mmCIF file of C-alpha atoms in Angstrom:
data_model
loop_
_atom_site.group_PDB
_atom_site.id
_atom_site.type_symbol
_atom_site.label_atom_id
_atom_site.label_comp_id
_atom_site.label_asym_id
_atom_site.label_seq_id
_atom_site.Cartn_x
_atom_site.Cartn_y
_atom_site.Cartn_z
ATOM 1 C CA MET Y 879 0.000 0.000 0.000
ATOM 2 C CA PRO Y 880 2.329 2.765 -1.228
ATOM 3 C CA GLY Y 881 0.044 5.632 -0.353
ATOM 4 C CA ALA Y 882 -0.230 4.587 3.266
ATOM 5 C CA THR Y 883 3.482 4.553 3.906
ATOM 6 C CA GLY Y 884 4.762 7.363 1.722
ATOM 7 C CA ARG Y 885 6.924 5.160 -0.449
ATOM 8 C CA ARG Y 886 7.259 5.554 -4.178
ATOM 9 C CA PRO Y 887 4.560 3.809 -6.240
ATOM 10 C CA GLY Y 888 5.690 0.433 -7.458
ATOM 11 C CA MET Y 889 7.997 -0.335 -4.556
ATOM 12 C CA LEU Y 890 7.057 -3.644 -2.937
ATOM 13 C CA VAL Y 891 7.694 -4.754 0.612
ATOM 14 C CA ASP Y 892 9.515 -8.055 0.788
ATOM 15 C CA ALA Y 893 7.493 -10.202 3.167
ATOM 16 C CA GLU Y 894 10.652 -11.747 4.577
ATOM 17 C CA ILE Y 895 12.687 -8.565 5.234
ATOM 18 C CA ASP Y 896 11.692 -6.532 8.255
ATOM 19 C CA GLU Y 897 11.553 -2.707 7.808
ATOM 20 C CA ILE Y 898 13.155 -2.787 4.349
ATOM 21 C CA PRO Y 899 11.487 -2.292 0.960
ATOM 22 C CA ALA Y 900 12.538 -4.853 -1.600
ATOM 23 C CA ALA Y 901 15.307 -4.237 -4.078
ATOM 24 C CA GLU Y 902 14.523 -3.739 -7.720
ATOM 25 C CA PRO Y 903 13.220 -6.887 -9.456
ATOM 26 C CA THR Y 904 15.765 -9.344 -10.757
ATOM 27 C CA GLN Y 905 17.273 -8.218 -14.057
ATOM 28 C CA VAL Y 906 15.763 -10.531 -16.675
ATOM 29 C CA GLY Y 907 15.586 -10.185 -20.432
ATOM 30 C CA GLY Y 908 11.998 -11.234 -21.096
ATOM 31 C CA PRO Y 909 9.327 -13.858 -20.426
ATOM 32 C CA ARG Y 910 11.691 -16.772 -21.070
ATOM 33 C CA ALA Y 911 14.274 -15.387 -18.684
ATOM 34 C CA LEU Y 912 11.583 -14.807 -16.057
ATOM 35 C CA ALA Y 913 10.374 -18.388 -16.504
ATOM 36 C CA TYR Y 914 13.982 -19.555 -16.105
ATOM 37 C CA LEU Y 915 14.251 -17.565 -12.874
ATOM 38 C CA GLY Y 916 11.021 -19.127 -11.603
ATOM 39 C CA LEU Y 917 12.338 -22.591 -12.421
ATOM 40 C CA CYS Y 918 15.548 -21.882 -10.506
ATOM 41 C CA LEU Y 919 13.649 -20.681 -7.441
ATOM 42 C CA VAL Y 920 11.476 -23.796 -7.427
ATOM 43 C CA LEU Y 921 14.568 -26.010 -7.838
ATOM 44 C CA ILE Y 922 16.195 -24.270 -4.888
ATOM 45 C CA GLY Y 923 13.109 -25.108 -2.832
ATOM 46 C CA LEU Y 924 13.488 -28.701 -3.989
ATOM 47 C CA ASN Y 925 16.802 -28.891 -2.091
ATOM 48 C CA LEU Y 926 15.759 -27.388 1.244
ATOM 49 C CA ARG Y 927 14.646 -30.500 3.152
ATOM 50 C CA THR Y 928 16.728 -33.420 1.844
ATOM 51 C CA VAL Y 929 19.325 -32.800 4.560
ATOM 52 C CA PHE Y 930 16.712 -33.687 7.213
ATOM 53 C CA SER Y 931 14.967 -36.665 5.647
ATOM 54 C CA SER Y 932 18.065 -38.274 4.060
ATOM 55 C CA PHE Y 933 19.888 -38.491 7.385
ATOM 56 C CA SER Y 934 16.950 -40.056 9.211
ATOM 57 C CA ALA Y 935 16.386 -42.580 6.395
ATOM 58 C CA VAL Y 936 19.718 -44.310 7.133
ATOM 59 C CA LEU Y 937 20.113 -43.315 10.785
ATOM 60 C CA PRO Y 938 20.448 -46.901 12.118
ATOM 61 C CA GLU Y 939 23.183 -47.676 9.561
ATOM 62 C CA ILE Y 940 25.053 -44.444 10.329
ATOM 63 C CA THR Y 941 24.842 -45.011 14.088
ATOM 64 C CA SER Y 942 26.062 -48.599 13.787
ATOM 65 C CA ASP Y 943 28.866 -48.050 11.279
ATOM 66 C CA ALA Y 944 30.175 -44.760 12.666
ATOM 67 C CA GLY Y 945 29.727 -45.809 16.302
ATOM 68 C CA LEU Y 946 27.882 -42.620 17.220
ATOM 69 C CA PRO Y 947 26.969 -42.153 20.898
ATOM 70 C CA GLY Y 948 23.351 -41.379 21.732
ATOM 71 C CA TRP Y 949 23.880 -37.674 22.357
ATOM 72 C CA THR Y 950 25.296 -37.091 18.879
ATOM 73 C CA VAL Y 951 22.138 -38.435 17.238
ATOM 74 C CA VAL Y 952 20.086 -35.899 19.189
ATOM 75 C CA VAL Y 953 22.474 -33.096 18.235
ATOM 76 C CA LEU Y 954 22.598 -34.043 14.550
ATOM 77 C CA THR Y 955 18.804 -34.065 14.277
ATOM 78 C CA THR Y 956 18.401 -30.828 16.264
ATOM 79 C CA VAL Y 957 21.265 -28.566 15.130
ATOM 80 C CA PRO Y 958 20.090 -27.882 11.559
ATOM 81 C CA VAL Y 959 16.597 -26.939 12.740
ATOM 82 C CA THR Y 960 17.998 -24.695 15.491
ATOM 83 C CA LEU Y 961 20.188 -22.925 12.953
ATOM 84 C CA LEU Y 962 17.126 -22.116 10.863
ATOM 85 C CA GLY Y 963 16.119 -19.731 13.634
ATOM 86 C CA VAL Y 964 19.636 -18.557 14.510
ATOM 87 C CA PHE Y 965 20.569 -17.502 10.960
ATOM 88 C CA ALA Y 966 17.141 -16.212 9.872
ATOM 89 C CA PRO Y 967 17.787 -12.642 11.164
ATOM 90 C CA LEU Y 968 21.113 -12.569 9.291
ATOM 91 C CA ALA Y 969 19.498 -13.142 5.885
ATOM 92 C CA PRO Y 970 18.004 -9.632 5.460
ATOM 93 C CA VAL Y 971 21.306 -8.030 6.497
ATOM 94 C CA LEU Y 972 23.251 -10.048 3.924
ATOM 95 C CA GLY Y 973 20.538 -9.460 1.325
ATOM 96 C CA ARG Y 974 20.766 -5.698 1.752
ATOM 97 C CA ARG Y 975 24.557 -5.774 1.598
ATOM 98 C CA PHE Y 976 25.138 -8.145 -1.321
ATOM 99 C CA GLY Y 977 21.761 -8.615 -3.015
ATOM 100 C CA ALA Y 978 19.299 -11.432 -2.402
ATOM 101 C CA GLU Y 979 20.288 -13.384 -5.521
ATOM 102 C CA ARG Y 980 23.966 -13.438 -4.643
ATOM 103 C CA VAL Y 981 23.245 -14.461 -1.071
ATOM 104 C CA LEU Y 982 21.040 -17.277 -2.380
ATOM 105 C CA LEU Y 983 23.869 -18.359 -4.666
ATOM 106 C CA GLY Y 984 26.292 -18.335 -1.738
ATOM 107 C CA ALA Y 985 23.829 -20.276 0.392
ATOM 108 C CA MET Y 986 23.487 -22.942 -2.301
ATOM 109 C CA ALA Y 987 27.287 -23.167 -2.467
ATOM 110 C CA VAL Y 988 27.474 -23.639 1.322
ATOM 111 C CA LEU Y 989 24.649 -26.198 1.176
ATOM 112 C CA THR Y 990 26.473 -28.174 -1.516
ATOM 113 C CA ALA Y 991 29.718 -28.054 0.459
ATOM 114 C CA GLY Y 992 27.935 -29.143 3.641
ATOM 115 C CA LEU Y 993 26.315 -32.100 1.875
ATOM 116 C CA LEU Y 994 29.710 -33.129 0.493
ATOM 117 C CA LEU Y 995 31.371 -32.753 3.896
ATOM 118 C CA ARG Y 996 28.856 -34.728 5.976
ATOM 119 C CA PRO Y 997 29.969 -38.290 5.049
ATOM 120 C CA VAL Y 998 33.748 -37.606 5.007
ATOM 121 C CA GLU Y 999 35.818 -39.690 7.416
ATOM 122 C CA VAL Y 1000 38.551 -37.819 9.263
ATOM 123 C CA PRO Y 1001 41.717 -39.923 9.767
ATOM 124 C CA GLY Y 1002 41.866 -40.735 13.446
ATOM 125 C CA GLY Y 1003 38.660 -38.836 14.166
ATOM 126 C CA GLY Y 1004 35.992 -40.881 12.443
ATOM 127 C CA HIS Y 1005 32.860 -39.427 10.892
ATOM 128 C CA LEU Y 1006 31.562 -37.369 13.813
ATOM 129 C CA PRO Y 1007 33.494 -34.091 13.206
ATOM 130 C CA THR Y 1008 32.415 -33.826 9.572
ATOM 131 C CA LEU Y 1009 28.851 -34.935 10.303
ATOM 132 C CA LEU Y 1010 28.577 -32.108 12.822
ATOM 133 C CA ALA Y 1011 30.304 -29.486 10.657
ATOM 134 C CA GLY Y 1012 28.517 -30.464 7.457
ATOM 135 C CA THR Y 1013 25.111 -30.582 9.128
ATOM 136 C CA ALA Y 1014 25.683 -27.158 10.704
ATOM 137 C CA ALA Y 1015 26.691 -25.690 7.333
ATOM 138 C CA CYS Y 1016 23.559 -27.121 5.718
ATOM 139 C CA GLY Y 1017 21.334 -25.698 8.457
ATOM 140 C CA ALA Y 1018 22.826 -22.214 8.101
ATOM 141 C CA ALA Y 1019 22.473 -22.279 4.304
ATOM 142 C CA ILE Y 1020 18.867 -23.474 4.424
ATOM 143 C CA ALA Y 1021 18.035 -20.711 6.934
ATOM 144 C CA LEU Y 1022 19.169 -18.056 4.445
ATOM 145 C CA CYS Y 1023 17.199 -19.672 1.627
ATOM 146 C CA ASN Y 1024 14.085 -19.986 3.798
ATOM 147 C CA VAL Y 1025 14.020 -16.251 4.410
ATOM 148 C CA LEU Y 1026 15.145 -14.831 1.061
ATOM 149 C CA LEU Y 1027 13.524 -17.157 -1.455
ATOM 150 C CA PRO Y 1028 9.853 -16.345 -0.649
ATOM 151 C CA GLY Y 1029 10.723 -12.650 -0.818
ATOM 152 C CA LEU Y 1030 12.106 -13.069 -4.333
ATOM 153 C CA VAL Y 1031 8.953 -14.902 -5.347
ATOM 154 C CA LYS Y 1032 6.834 -12.037 -4.037
ATOM 155 C CA ARG Y 1033 9.059 -9.370 -5.607
ATOM 156 C CA ASP Y 1034 9.573 -10.814 -9.086
ATOM 157 C CA PHE Y 1035 6.217 -12.548 -9.596
ATOM 158 C CA PRO Y 1036 3.663 -10.069 -8.177
ATOM 159 C CA HIS Y 1037 0.973 -11.269 -10.595
ATOM 160 C CA ARG Y 1038 1.712 -14.974 -10.121
ATOM 161 C CA LEU Y 1039 1.939 -15.211 -6.340
ATOM 162 C CA GLY Y 1040 -0.606 -18.032 -6.122
ATOM 163 C CA LEU Y 1041 1.125 -20.135 -8.755
ATOM 164 C CA MET Y 1042 4.684 -19.500 -7.596
ATOM 165 C CA GLY Y 1043 3.802 -19.742 -3.916
ATOM 166 C CA GLY Y 1044 2.096 -23.085 -4.499
ATOM 167 C CA LEU Y 1045 4.991 -24.400 -6.571
ATOM 168 C CA TYR Y 1046 7.531 -23.290 -3.984
ATOM 169 C CA THR Y 1047 5.659 -24.818 -1.029
ATOM 170 C CA THR Y 1048 5.112 -28.050 -2.938
ATOM 171 C CA ALA Y 1049 8.803 -28.170 -3.896
ATOM 172 C CA ILE Y 1050 9.810 -28.045 -0.231
ATOM 173 C CA CYS Y 1051 7.476 -30.925 0.619
ATOM 174 C CA ALA Y 1052 8.745 -32.842 -2.408
ATOM 175 C CA SER Y 1053 12.302 -32.257 -1.203
ATOM 176 C CA ALA Y 1054 11.539 -34.059 2.048
ATOM 177 C CA ALA Y 1055 9.786 -36.853 0.149
ATOM 178 C CA LEU Y 1056 12.739 -37.354 -2.194
ATOM 179 C CA GLY Y 1057 15.195 -37.543 0.688
ATOM 180 C CA ALA Y 1058 13.049 -40.058 2.540
ATOM 181 C CA GLY Y 1059 12.227 -42.195 -0.498
ATOM 182 C CA PHE Y 1060 15.518 -42.415 -2.387
ATOM 183 C CA THR Y 1061 18.230 -42.389 0.285
ATOM 184 C CA TYR Y 1062 17.729 -45.971 1.424
ATOM 185 C CA PRO Y 1063 17.571 -47.397 -2.139
ATOM 186 C CA VAL Y 1064 20.883 -45.626 -2.894
ATOM 187 C CA PHE Y 1065 22.297 -47.209 0.258
ATOM 188 C CA ILE Y 1066 21.119 -50.660 -0.878
ATOM 189 C CA ALA Y 1067 22.562 -50.131 -4.357
ATOM 190 C CA THR Y 1068 25.959 -48.928 -3.151
ATOM 191 C CA GLY Y 1069 26.215 -50.690 0.207
ATOM 192 C CA GLN Y 1070 27.506 -47.450 1.761
ATOM 193 C CA TRP Y 1071 25.584 -44.913 3.807
ATOM 194 C CA THR Y 1072 28.227 -42.367 2.868
ATOM 195 C CA SER Y 1073 27.296 -42.705 -0.807
ATOM 196 C CA ALA Y 1074 23.617 -42.368 0.086
ATOM 197 C CA LEU Y 1075 24.314 -39.015 1.765
ATOM 198 C CA TRP Y 1076 26.780 -37.813 -0.880
ATOM 199 C CA PHE Y 1077 24.116 -38.387 -3.536
ATOM 200 C CA TRP Y 1078 22.171 -35.307 -2.367
ATOM 201 C CA ALA Y 1079 25.068 -32.964 -3.110
ATOM 202 C CA LEU Y 1080 24.500 -33.647 -6.836
ATOM 203 C CA PRO Y 1081 21.107 -31.887 -7.248
ATOM 204 C CA ALA Y 1082 22.303 -29.021 -5.055
ATOM 205 C CA ALA Y 1083 25.371 -28.562 -7.255
ATOM 206 C CA VAL Y 1084 23.242 -28.638 -10.418
ATOM 207 C CA VAL Y 1085 20.955 -25.901 -9.082
ATOM 208 C CA LEU Y 1086 24.027 -23.907 -8.033
ATOM 209 C CA LEU Y 1087 25.287 -23.932 -11.631
ATOM 210 C CA LEU Y 1088 21.841 -23.148 -13.064
ATOM 211 C CA PHE Y 1089 21.376 -20.152 -10.746
ATOM 212 C CA LEU Y 1090 24.902 -18.786 -11.255
ATOM 213 C CA PRO Y 1091 24.163 -16.640 -14.348
ATOM 214 C CA VAL Y 1092 21.047 -15.145 -12.700
ATOM 215 C CA ALA Y 1093 22.964 -14.118 -9.569
ATOM 216 C CA VAL Y 1094 25.966 -12.757 -11.476
ATOM 217 C CA ARG Y 1095 23.716 -10.656 -13.732
ATOM 218 C CA GLN Y 1096 21.811 -9.103 -10.821
ATOM 219 C CA ARG Y 1097 22.884 -5.668 -9.610
ATOM 220 C CA ASN Y 1098 22.718 -4.783 -5.936
ATOM 221 C CA GLY Y 1099 19.656 -2.558 -5.520
ATOM 222 C CA GLN Y 1100 19.261 0.548 -3.405
ATOM 223 C CA HIS Y 1101 17.337 0.292 -0.147
ATOM 224 C CA LYS Y 1102 15.754 2.964 2.006
ATOM 225 C CA ALA Y 1103 14.895 2.341 5.613
ATOM 226 C CA VAL Y 1104 11.279 2.564 6.635
ATOM 227 C CA HIS Y 1105 10.710 3.662 10.211
ATOM 228 C CA ASP Y 1106 6.937 3.746 10.476
ATOM 229 C CA GLY Y 1107 4.885 0.667 11.148
ATOM 230 C CA VAL Y 1108 3.479 -1.606 13.820
ATOM 231 C CA ASN Y 1109 5.405 -3.208 16.646
ATOM 232 C CA VAL Y 1110 4.434 -6.857 16.287
ATOM 233 C CA TRP Y 1111 6.383 -7.812 19.409
ATOM 234 C CA ARG Y 1112 3.706 -6.015 21.468
ATOM 235 C CA SER Y 1113 0.757 -7.481 19.568
ATOM 236 C CA ALA Y 1114 -1.253 -10.315 21.147
ATOM 237 C CA ILE Y 1115 -2.370 -11.458 17.697
ATOM 238 C CA ALA Y 1116 1.225 -11.617 16.472
ATOM 239 C CA TRP Y 1117 2.219 -13.759 19.439
ATOM 240 C CA GLN Y 1118 -0.728 -16.103 18.916
ATOM 241 C CA VAL Y 1119 0.254 -16.573 15.269
ATOM 242 C CA THR Y 1120 3.933 -17.000 16.208
ATOM 243 C CA ILE Y 1121 3.242 -19.610 18.912
ATOM 244 C CA PHE Y 1122 1.024 -21.435 16.414
ATOM 245 C CA MET Y 1123 4.047 -21.425 14.082
ATOM 246 C CA VAL Y 1124 6.358 -22.677 16.859
ATOM 247 C CA LEU Y 1125 4.115 -25.641 17.681
ATOM 248 C CA GLN Y 1126 3.655 -26.669 14.048
ATOM 249 C CA ALA Y 1127 7.436 -26.422 13.513
ATOM 250 C CA MET Y 1128 8.017 -28.691 16.540
ATOM 251 C CA MET Y 1129 5.883 -31.391 14.914
ATOM 252 C CA SER Y 1130 7.005 -30.755 11.334
ATOM 253 C CA PHE Y 1131 10.747 -31.102 11.889
ATOM 254 C CA SER Y 1132 10.283 -33.966 14.330
ATOM 255 C CA VAL Y 1133 8.556 -35.875 11.534
ATOM 256 C CA PHE Y 1134 11.448 -35.166 9.141
ATOM 257 C CA ALA Y 1135 13.986 -36.310 11.720
ATOM 258 C CA TRP Y 1136 12.232 -39.168 13.513
ATOM 259 C CA LEU Y 1137 9.379 -40.713 11.526
ATOM 260 C CA ALA Y 1138 11.654 -43.123 9.646
ATOM 261 C CA PRO Y 1139 13.473 -44.247 12.852
ATOM 262 C CA ILE Y 1140 10.073 -44.650 14.555
ATOM 263 C CA LEU Y 1141 8.911 -46.962 11.763
ATOM 264 C CA ARG Y 1142 12.198 -48.882 11.793
ATOM 265 C CA GLU Y 1143 11.896 -49.427 15.552
ATOM 266 C CA ARG Y 1144 8.373 -50.773 15.032
ATOM 267 C CA GLY Y 1145 9.817 -53.480 12.766
ATOM 268 C CA VAL Y 1146 9.286 -51.880 9.350
ATOM 269 C CA ASP Y 1147 12.226 -52.550 7.024
ATOM 270 C CA GLY Y 1148 14.245 -49.617 5.710
ATOM 271 C CA GLY Y 1149 12.889 -49.648 2.164
ATOM 272 C CA THR Y 1150 9.256 -49.811 3.264
ATOM 273 C CA ALA Y 1151 9.839 -47.134 5.903
ATOM 274 C CA GLY Y 1152 11.190 -44.833 3.212
ATOM 275 C CA LEU Y 1153 8.136 -45.473 1.047
ATOM 276 C CA ILE Y 1154 5.766 -44.819 3.948
ATOM 277 C CA VAL Y 1155 7.502 -41.543 4.806
ATOM 278 C CA SER Y 1156 7.497 -40.501 1.140
ATOM 279 C CA ALA Y 1157 3.774 -41.283 0.800
ATOM 280 C CA SER Y 1158 3.098 -39.264 3.949
ATOM 281 C CA ILE Y 1159 5.030 -36.320 2.535
ATOM 282 C CA VAL Y 1160 3.186 -36.569 -0.798
ATOM 283 C CA LEU Y 1161 -0.003 -36.042 1.200
ATOM 284 C CA GLN Y 1162 1.747 -33.078 2.813
ATOM 285 C CA MET Y 1163 2.148 -31.663 -0.695
ATOM 286 C CA LEU Y 1164 -1.591 -32.002 -1.335
ATOM 287 C CA GLY Y 1165 -2.386 -30.309 1.953
ATOM 288 C CA SER Y 1166 0.029 -27.467 1.276
ATOM 289 C CA LEU Y 1167 -1.529 -26.882 -2.154
ATOM 290 C CA PHE Y 1168 -5.171 -26.727 -1.115
ATOM 291 C CA ALA Y 1169 -5.267 -25.644 2.545
ATOM 292 C CA PRO Y 1170 -4.304 -21.964 1.992
ATOM 293 C CA ALA Y 1171 -7.004 -21.433 -0.637
ATOM 294 C CA LEU Y 1172 -9.562 -23.116 1.629
ATOM 295 C CA ALA Y 1173 -8.501 -21.026 4.622
ATOM 296 C CA ALA Y 1174 -8.788 -17.788 2.648
ATOM 297 C CA ARG Y 1175 -12.408 -18.586 1.723
ATOM 298 C CA PHE Y 1176 -13.556 -18.439 5.348
ATOM 299 C CA ARG Y 1177 -14.265 -15.270 7.306
ATOM 300 C CA ASP Y 1178 -11.965 -16.658 9.989
ATOM 301 C CA GLN Y 1179 -9.740 -19.723 10.181
ATOM 302 C CA ARG Y 1180 -10.532 -21.054 13.644
ATOM 303 C CA ILE Y 1181 -12.063 -24.327 12.450
ATOM 304 C CA ILE Y 1182 -9.448 -25.251 9.853
ATOM 305 C CA ASN Y 1183 -6.550 -24.335 12.173
ATOM 306 C CA THR Y 1184 -7.990 -26.479 14.965
ATOM 307 C CA VAL Y 1185 -8.757 -29.470 12.734
ATOM 308 C CA VAL Y 1186 -5.363 -29.659 10.986
ATOM 309 C CA ALA Y 1187 -3.489 -29.233 14.292
ATOM 310 C CA LEU Y 1188 -5.398 -32.139 15.873
ATOM 311 C CA MET Y 1189 -4.892 -34.253 12.727
ATOM 312 C CA THR Y 1190 -1.137 -33.686 12.920
ATOM 313 C CA GLY Y 1191 -0.717 -34.370 16.634
ATOM 314 C CA GLY Y 1192 -3.054 -37.378 16.515
ATOM 315 C CA GLY Y 1193 -1.460 -38.799 13.373
ATOM 316 C CA PHE Y 1194 2.009 -38.504 14.892
ATOM 317 C CA ALA Y 1195 0.936 -40.220 18.123
ATOM 318 C CA LEU Y 1196 -0.902 -43.022 16.299
ATOM 319 C CA SER Y 1197 2.158 -43.606 14.098
ATOM 320 C CA ILE Y 1198 4.022 -44.417 17.307
ATOM 321 C CA PHE Y 1199 1.548 -46.528 19.289
ATOM 322 C CA GLY Y 1200 -1.447 -47.149 17.000
ATOM 323 C CA PRO Y 1201 -2.098 -50.640 15.553
ATOM 324 C CA GLN Y 1202 0.741 -51.395 13.143
ATOM 325 C CA GLU Y 1203 -1.530 -52.951 10.509
ATOM 326 C CA LEU Y 1204 -2.988 -49.455 10.002
ATOM 327 C CA ILE Y 1205 0.382 -47.707 9.843
ATOM 328 C CA TRP Y 1206 -0.293 -46.396 6.327
ATOM 329 C CA VAL Y 1207 -3.508 -44.791 7.604
ATOM 330 C CA TRP Y 1208 -1.816 -43.140 10.587
ATOM 331 C CA THR Y 1209 1.077 -41.767 8.543
ATOM 332 C CA GLY Y 1210 -1.348 -40.638 5.837
ATOM 333 C CA LEU Y 1211 -3.382 -38.737 8.431
ATOM 334 C CA LEU Y 1212 -0.157 -37.246 9.736
ATOM 335 C CA GLY Y 1213 0.995 -36.189 6.268
ATOM 336 C CA LEU Y 1214 -2.259 -34.547 5.220
ATOM 337 C CA GLY Y 1215 -2.559 -32.781 8.571
ATOM 338 C CA GLN Y 1216 1.043 -31.629 8.681
ATOM 339 C CA GLY Y 1217 1.109 -30.237 5.140
ATOM 340 C CA SER Y 1218 -2.123 -28.355 5.764
ATOM 341 C CA LEU Y 1219 -0.927 -27.147 9.172
ATOM 342 C CA THR Y 1220 2.350 -25.761 7.842
ATOM 343 C CA ALA Y 1221 0.598 -24.026 4.952
ATOM 344 C CA VAL Y 1222 -2.151 -22.396 7.027
ATOM 345 C CA ALA Y 1223 0.395 -21.266 9.647
ATOM 346 C CA LEU Y 1224 2.319 -19.423 6.928
ATOM 347 C CA THR Y 1225 -0.924 -18.120 5.419
ATOM 348 C CA MET Y 1226 -1.724 -16.425 8.731
ATOM 349 C CA ILE Y 1227 0.981 -13.874 7.855
ATOM 350 C CA MET Y 1228 -1.216 -12.522 5.057
ATOM 351 C CA LEU Y 1229 -4.611 -13.082 6.652
ATOM 352 C CA ARG Y 1230 -3.866 -11.434 9.996
ATOM 353 C CA THR Y 1231 -2.130 -8.295 8.653
ATOM 354 C CA ARG Y 1232 -3.572 -5.179 7.006
ATOM 355 C CA ASP Y 1233 -0.720 -4.353 4.640
ATOM 356 C CA GLY Y 1234 2.627 -5.496 3.303
ATOM 357 C CA GLN Y 1235 4.673 -3.695 5.924
ATOM 358 C CA ALA Y 1236 2.810 -5.357 8.803
ATOM 359 C CA ALA Y 1237 3.262 -8.691 7.008
ATOM 360 C CA ALA Y 1238 7.007 -7.997 6.770
ATOM 361 C CA HIS Y 1239 7.281 -7.436 10.516
ATOM 362 C CA LEU Y 1240 5.153 -10.482 11.396
ATOM 363 C CA SER Y 1241 7.036 -12.748 8.986
ATOM 364 C CA GLY Y 1242 10.403 -11.735 10.440
ATOM 365 C CA MET Y 1243 9.137 -12.453 13.950
ATOM 366 C CA MET Y 1244 7.719 -15.843 12.926
ATOM 367 C CA GLN Y 1245 10.875 -16.947 11.100
ATOM 368 C CA GLY Y 1246 13.277 -16.350 13.985
ATOM 369 C CA VAL Y 1247 11.079 -17.433 16.893
ATOM 370 C CA GLY Y 1248 9.260 -20.188 15.004
ATOM 371 C CA TYR Y 1249 12.292 -22.047 13.729
ATOM 372 C CA GLY Y 1250 14.420 -21.304 16.801
ATOM 373 C CA LEU Y 1251 11.946 -22.721 19.320
ATOM 374 C CA GLY Y 1252 10.542 -25.255 16.853
ATOM 375 C CA SER Y 1253 13.835 -27.126 16.974
ATOM 376 C CA THR Y 1254 13.058 -28.167 20.547
ATOM 377 C CA GLY Y 1255 10.664 -30.770 19.140
ATOM 378 C CA THR Y 1256 13.420 -32.900 17.635
ATOM 379 C CA LEU Y 1257 15.516 -32.444 20.777
ATOM 380 C CA LEU Y 1258 12.698 -33.560 23.083
ATOM 381 C CA VAL Y 1259 11.913 -36.617 20.968
ATOM 382 C CA GLY Y 1260 15.578 -37.645 21.019
ATOM 383 C CA GLN Y 1261 15.938 -37.139 24.750
ATOM 384 C CA LEU Y 1262 12.714 -38.985 25.541
ATOM 385 C CA HIS Y 1263 13.790 -41.902 23.366
ATOM 386 C CA GLN Y 1264 17.231 -42.000 24.918
ATOM 387 C CA SER Y 1265 15.890 -41.912 28.486
ATOM 388 C CA THR Y 1266 12.958 -44.331 28.053
ATOM 389 C CA GLY Y 1267 14.259 -46.621 25.293
ATOM 390 C CA SER Y 1268 11.117 -46.166 23.153
ATOM 391 C CA PHE Y 1269 9.128 -43.519 21.290
ATOM 392 C CA THR Y 1270 5.953 -43.984 23.357
ATOM 393 C CA ALA Y 1271 6.605 -40.916 25.506
ATOM 394 C CA ALA Y 1272 7.142 -38.887 22.332
ATOM 395 C CA GLY Y 1273 3.690 -39.962 21.168
ATOM 396 C CA VAL Y 1274 2.166 -38.564 24.363
ATOM 397 C CA LEU Y 1275 4.242 -35.405 23.924
ATOM 398 C CA PHE Y 1276 2.799 -34.724 20.493
ATOM 399 C CA LEU Y 1277 -0.740 -35.306 21.648
ATOM 400 C CA VAL Y 1278 -0.050 -32.404 24.007
ATOM 401 C CA VAL Y 1279 1.721 -30.323 21.335
ATOM 402 C CA GLY Y 1280 -1.100 -30.942 18.857
ATOM 403 C CA SER Y 1281 -3.691 -29.872 21.427
ATOM 404 C CA LEU Y 1282 -1.745 -26.684 22.197
ATOM 405 C CA ALA Y 1283 -1.411 -25.983 18.467
ATOM 406 C CA ALA Y 1284 -5.181 -26.383 18.129
ATOM 407 C CA PHE Y 1285 -5.735 -23.884 20.969
ATOM 408 C CA PHE Y 1286 -3.369 -21.232 19.618
ATOM 409 C CA GLY Y 1287 -4.531 -21.920 16.053
ATOM 410 C CA TYR Y 1288 -8.090 -21.228 17.182
ATOM 411 C CA ARG Y 1289 -6.970 -17.957 18.769
ATOM 412 C CA ALA Y 1290 -4.857 -16.978 15.761
ATOM 413 C CA GLY Y 1291 -7.697 -17.838 13.389
ATOM 414 C CA ARG Y 1292 -10.068 -15.182 14.732
ATOM 415 C CA ASN Y 1293 -10.932 -12.370 12.326
ATOM 416 C CA ARG Y 1294 -8.502 -9.854 13.858
ATOM 417 C CA PHE Y 1295 -5.757 -7.777 12.257
ATOM 418 C CA ILE Y 1296 -2.394 -6.351 13.170
#
C-alpha cells in the first residue's frame, strides 16, 4: 500500500525482510528469462529439506557403522533446525549488503559443500566431526534460503503469487519426500551410507550452476529504511500466530527427523519405511496446495486451524503406538494434517495483517522465533527416546503439542488484524 506509507509507487515490501522495501526486481531479459528464474527458485526449494529426511532414512546404519553415541544423534537431528532460527535474522542483512540473488547463490554453495562434507571420514577422528560441521553448514544455508527465497517470489512474480507460492511450497514438501524415499535405495545399491548421503550434493550442485548466471547478472539494488509501522512484538495477535508457528514447527521437523526411525523401531524394514515416509510427505504436498485457498475462503480460520493441528498431533501419536496394521492410515493422516498445518500457519501472515509492511514485521518475527523454538521438538523426541528406550513418551508429547497448536490456532484464526 504505497500511499499509506509514503513510499514511491511500485515499490514492494519483501514479506521476509523486516523494515526494508525490496530491491529492484531481478534483471531478466523477457518472459523466457523470467520463466527460467522461476524454475531456478522452485529447484532451490526442492533442495531445502533433503538434509533432514536423508539423514533419518539411514540413521540406524550411520549409528552402527560410525559408532555414534546417543547424544550425537540428538544433536545431529536438532542442530540444523535450530540454525534455521539462529541464521534467519542474518538473511536480510546479507541481502541488503550483497543482493538477495547473490546471497542465495552463496547459500546454495554452502549447502552443496555441507552435503559433500557430511559423510567424510577424518583420519583418526571418524565421521563425527564432519557430520557435525557439514550438518551445521547445511542448516545455516537453508536458513538463508528460507528467508530470502519467498521474498524473491513475491518481488519478481507479483501477478503470479498463487502459482509461484504453491509451486515453492510443494517443492519443499517434495524435497523431504525425495530424501526419505531415495536415500535408502541408494544405500542398498551402493552398500555405503556415505554414498547415500553424498548423492544429495548432486542436485544441489546442479541448481548452483543453473542459478549462477542469474545471480551474477543481478545488480545490488538501493534500499531505504522505513521507520513507520506496527510493533508486532507487542501485539497479542502476532504472538498467537507465532506460537502457532512454533508448535507446528516442533511437529514438522520432528517428523522429518524421527518418523523413519520410529517406523524402523516398530519393525518396518528400511525400504518400506522410506516409502511410507514418502507417501506421507506426498499427502503433505496435497495439503500445502489446497489448505491456503480453503482457509482464505472463510471469514476466519478457527475451524481449519484447529482441525489440521489435531490431525497432525493425533497422526504422529498413532504412528508411534497405533495398531501397526494401520500404519499407512496413521502416517497418511499425519501427512495430510502436517502439510495443511504448515501451509495455514504461513498463510496467517497474510490473513492477519492489514498491509505489506505489517506482514514484513510479522514474517520476520515468525521466522526467527518459530524455527528457533521449533527445533526443541526434535531435541525432546531424542531425549525422551534416549531416556525411556522407546518412542511412546514422544507420542504422548505430540498429543499435548497438537492440542496446544489447536488452541493457539483457534486464537490466531479469529478475524482480527495487526
